[in-house]
mmCIF file of C-alpha atoms in Angstrom:
data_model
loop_
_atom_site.group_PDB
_atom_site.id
_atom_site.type_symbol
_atom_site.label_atom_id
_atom_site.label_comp_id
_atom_site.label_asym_id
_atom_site.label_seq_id
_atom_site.Cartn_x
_atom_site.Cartn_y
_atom_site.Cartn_z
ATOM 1 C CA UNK A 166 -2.106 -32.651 27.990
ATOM 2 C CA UNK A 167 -0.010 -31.868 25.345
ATOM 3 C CA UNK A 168 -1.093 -30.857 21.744
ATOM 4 C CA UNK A 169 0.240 -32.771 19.387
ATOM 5 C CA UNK A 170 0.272 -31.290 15.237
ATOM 6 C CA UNK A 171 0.286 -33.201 12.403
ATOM 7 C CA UNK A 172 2.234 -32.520 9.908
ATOM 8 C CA UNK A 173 1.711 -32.741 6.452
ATOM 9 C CA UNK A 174 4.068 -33.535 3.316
ATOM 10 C CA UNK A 175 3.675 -30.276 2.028
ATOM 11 C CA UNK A 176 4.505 -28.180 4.916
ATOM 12 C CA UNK A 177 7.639 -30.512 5.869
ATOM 13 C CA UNK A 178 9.002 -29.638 1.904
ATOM 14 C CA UNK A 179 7.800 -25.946 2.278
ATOM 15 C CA UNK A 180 10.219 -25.460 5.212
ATOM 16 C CA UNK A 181 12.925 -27.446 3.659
ATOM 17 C CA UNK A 182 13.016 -25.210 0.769
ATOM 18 C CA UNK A 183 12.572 -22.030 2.520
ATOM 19 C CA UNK A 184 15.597 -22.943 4.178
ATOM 20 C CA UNK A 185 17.900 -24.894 1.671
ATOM 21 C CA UNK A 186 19.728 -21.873 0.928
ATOM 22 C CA UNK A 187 20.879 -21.336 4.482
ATOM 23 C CA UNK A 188 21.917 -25.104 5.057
ATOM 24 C CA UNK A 189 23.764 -25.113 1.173
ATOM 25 C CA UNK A 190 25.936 -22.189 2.859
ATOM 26 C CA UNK A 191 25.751 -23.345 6.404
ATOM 27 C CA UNK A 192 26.499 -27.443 6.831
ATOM 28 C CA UNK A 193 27.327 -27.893 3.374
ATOM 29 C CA UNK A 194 23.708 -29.335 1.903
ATOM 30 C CA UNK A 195 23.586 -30.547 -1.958
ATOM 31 C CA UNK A 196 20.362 -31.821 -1.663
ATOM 32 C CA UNK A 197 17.713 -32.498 0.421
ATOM 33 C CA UNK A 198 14.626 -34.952 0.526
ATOM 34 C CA UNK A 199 11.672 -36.308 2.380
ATOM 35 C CA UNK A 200 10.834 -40.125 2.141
ATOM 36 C CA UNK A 201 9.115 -42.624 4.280
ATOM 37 C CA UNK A 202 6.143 -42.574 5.844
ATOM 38 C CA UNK A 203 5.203 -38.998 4.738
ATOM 39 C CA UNK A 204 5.747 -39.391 1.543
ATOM 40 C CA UNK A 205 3.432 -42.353 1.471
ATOM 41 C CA UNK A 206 0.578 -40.270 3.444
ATOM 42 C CA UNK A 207 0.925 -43.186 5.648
ATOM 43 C CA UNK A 208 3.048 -40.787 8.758
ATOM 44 C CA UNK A 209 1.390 -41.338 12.529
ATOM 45 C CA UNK A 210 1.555 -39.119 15.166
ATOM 46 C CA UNK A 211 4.664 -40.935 16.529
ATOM 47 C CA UNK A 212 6.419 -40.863 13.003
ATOM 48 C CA UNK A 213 9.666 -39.433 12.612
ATOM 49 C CA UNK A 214 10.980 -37.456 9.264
ATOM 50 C CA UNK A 215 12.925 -39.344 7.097
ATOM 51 C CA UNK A 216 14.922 -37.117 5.373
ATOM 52 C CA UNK A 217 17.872 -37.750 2.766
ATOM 53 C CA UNK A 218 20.693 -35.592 2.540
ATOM 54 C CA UNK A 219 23.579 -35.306 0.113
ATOM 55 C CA UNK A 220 26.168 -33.135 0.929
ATOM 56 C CA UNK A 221 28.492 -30.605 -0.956
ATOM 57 C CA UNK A 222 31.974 -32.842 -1.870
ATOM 58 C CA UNK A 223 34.097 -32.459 1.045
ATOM 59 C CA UNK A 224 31.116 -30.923 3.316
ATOM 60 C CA UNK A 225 30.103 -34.160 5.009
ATOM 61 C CA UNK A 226 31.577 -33.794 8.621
ATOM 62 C CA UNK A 227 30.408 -34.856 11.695
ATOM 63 C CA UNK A 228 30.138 -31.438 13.143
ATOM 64 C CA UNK A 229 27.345 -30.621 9.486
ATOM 65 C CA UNK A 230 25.585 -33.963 9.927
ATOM 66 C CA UNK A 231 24.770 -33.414 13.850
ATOM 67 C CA UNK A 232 24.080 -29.505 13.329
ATOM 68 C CA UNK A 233 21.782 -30.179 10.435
ATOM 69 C CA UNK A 234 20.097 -32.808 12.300
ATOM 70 C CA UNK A 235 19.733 -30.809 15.627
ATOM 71 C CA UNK A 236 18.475 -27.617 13.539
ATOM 72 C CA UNK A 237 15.830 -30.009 11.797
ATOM 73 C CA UNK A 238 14.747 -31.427 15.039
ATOM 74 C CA UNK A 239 14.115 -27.789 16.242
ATOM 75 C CA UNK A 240 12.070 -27.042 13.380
ATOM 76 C CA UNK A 241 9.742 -29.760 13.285
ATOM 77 C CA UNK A 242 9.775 -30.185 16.819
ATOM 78 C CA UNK A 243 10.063 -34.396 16.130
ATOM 79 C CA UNK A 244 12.860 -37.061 15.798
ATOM 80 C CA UNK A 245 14.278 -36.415 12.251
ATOM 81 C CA UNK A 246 16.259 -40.009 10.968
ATOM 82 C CA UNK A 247 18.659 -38.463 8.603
ATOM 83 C CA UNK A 248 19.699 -40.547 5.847
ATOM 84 C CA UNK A 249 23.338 -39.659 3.951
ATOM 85 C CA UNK A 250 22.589 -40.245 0.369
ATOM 86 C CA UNK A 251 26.172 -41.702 -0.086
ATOM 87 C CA UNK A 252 25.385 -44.118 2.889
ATOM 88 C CA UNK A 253 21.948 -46.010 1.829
ATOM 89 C CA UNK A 254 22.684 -49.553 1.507
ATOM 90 C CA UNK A 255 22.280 -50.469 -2.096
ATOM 91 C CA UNK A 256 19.264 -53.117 -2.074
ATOM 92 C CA UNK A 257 17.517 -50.031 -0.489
ATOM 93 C CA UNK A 258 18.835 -47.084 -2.705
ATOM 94 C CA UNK A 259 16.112 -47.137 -5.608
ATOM 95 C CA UNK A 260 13.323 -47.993 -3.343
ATOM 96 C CA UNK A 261 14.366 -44.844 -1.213
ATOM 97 C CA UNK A 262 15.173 -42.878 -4.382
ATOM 98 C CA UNK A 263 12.318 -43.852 -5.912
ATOM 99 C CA UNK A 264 9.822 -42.599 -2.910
ATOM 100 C CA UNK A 265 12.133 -39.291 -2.262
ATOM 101 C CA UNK A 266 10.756 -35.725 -2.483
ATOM 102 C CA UNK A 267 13.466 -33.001 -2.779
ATOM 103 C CA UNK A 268 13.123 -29.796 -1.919
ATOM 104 C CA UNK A 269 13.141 -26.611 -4.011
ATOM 105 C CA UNK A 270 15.787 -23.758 -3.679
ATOM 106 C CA UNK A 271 17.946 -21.743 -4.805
#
């Protein structure tokens, strides 16, 4: 049977700060948030991350989304729904905004 960790708010931003740097030089990152569920203290087991991402102008590329995505999956070992900041309908932007927790770094 397999074991299956919850995570908590804090640890998810803990690891997204400790490695914002990287992703700012690697994919292009701005910013990056947690919202959702976790943010709520309302996550599940079967929750995905609901992250929001702004990228660097000219950064946002296929190739950065999908490698970001992929090296967030890894990390948390879950389904990460990763939302482009520039891409949240509007009747949902200040809710999200509203609920989102960025991460620290440099």
């Amino acid at each position: 049977m397999a074991v299956i960790v919850m995570l908590s708010q804090q640890e998810i931003l803990e690891e997204l700060s400790k490695n914002l740097k990287e992703w700012k030089d690697k994919y292009g990152v701005k910013r990056i948030a947690l919202f959702g569920s976790y943010t709520r203290e309302e996550q599940t087991e079967t929750s995905d991350i609901d992250l929001l991402v702004e990228f660097k102008e000219n950064a946002m590329t296929f190739d950065n989304y999908m490698d970001l995505k992929f090296a967030l999956e890894d990390i948390f070992q879950k389904q990460v729904d990763l939302v482009i900041f520039d891409d949240i309908k509007p009747a949902l932007k200040p809710i999200i905004i509203r609920s989102a927790k960025y991460a620290e770094g440099a």
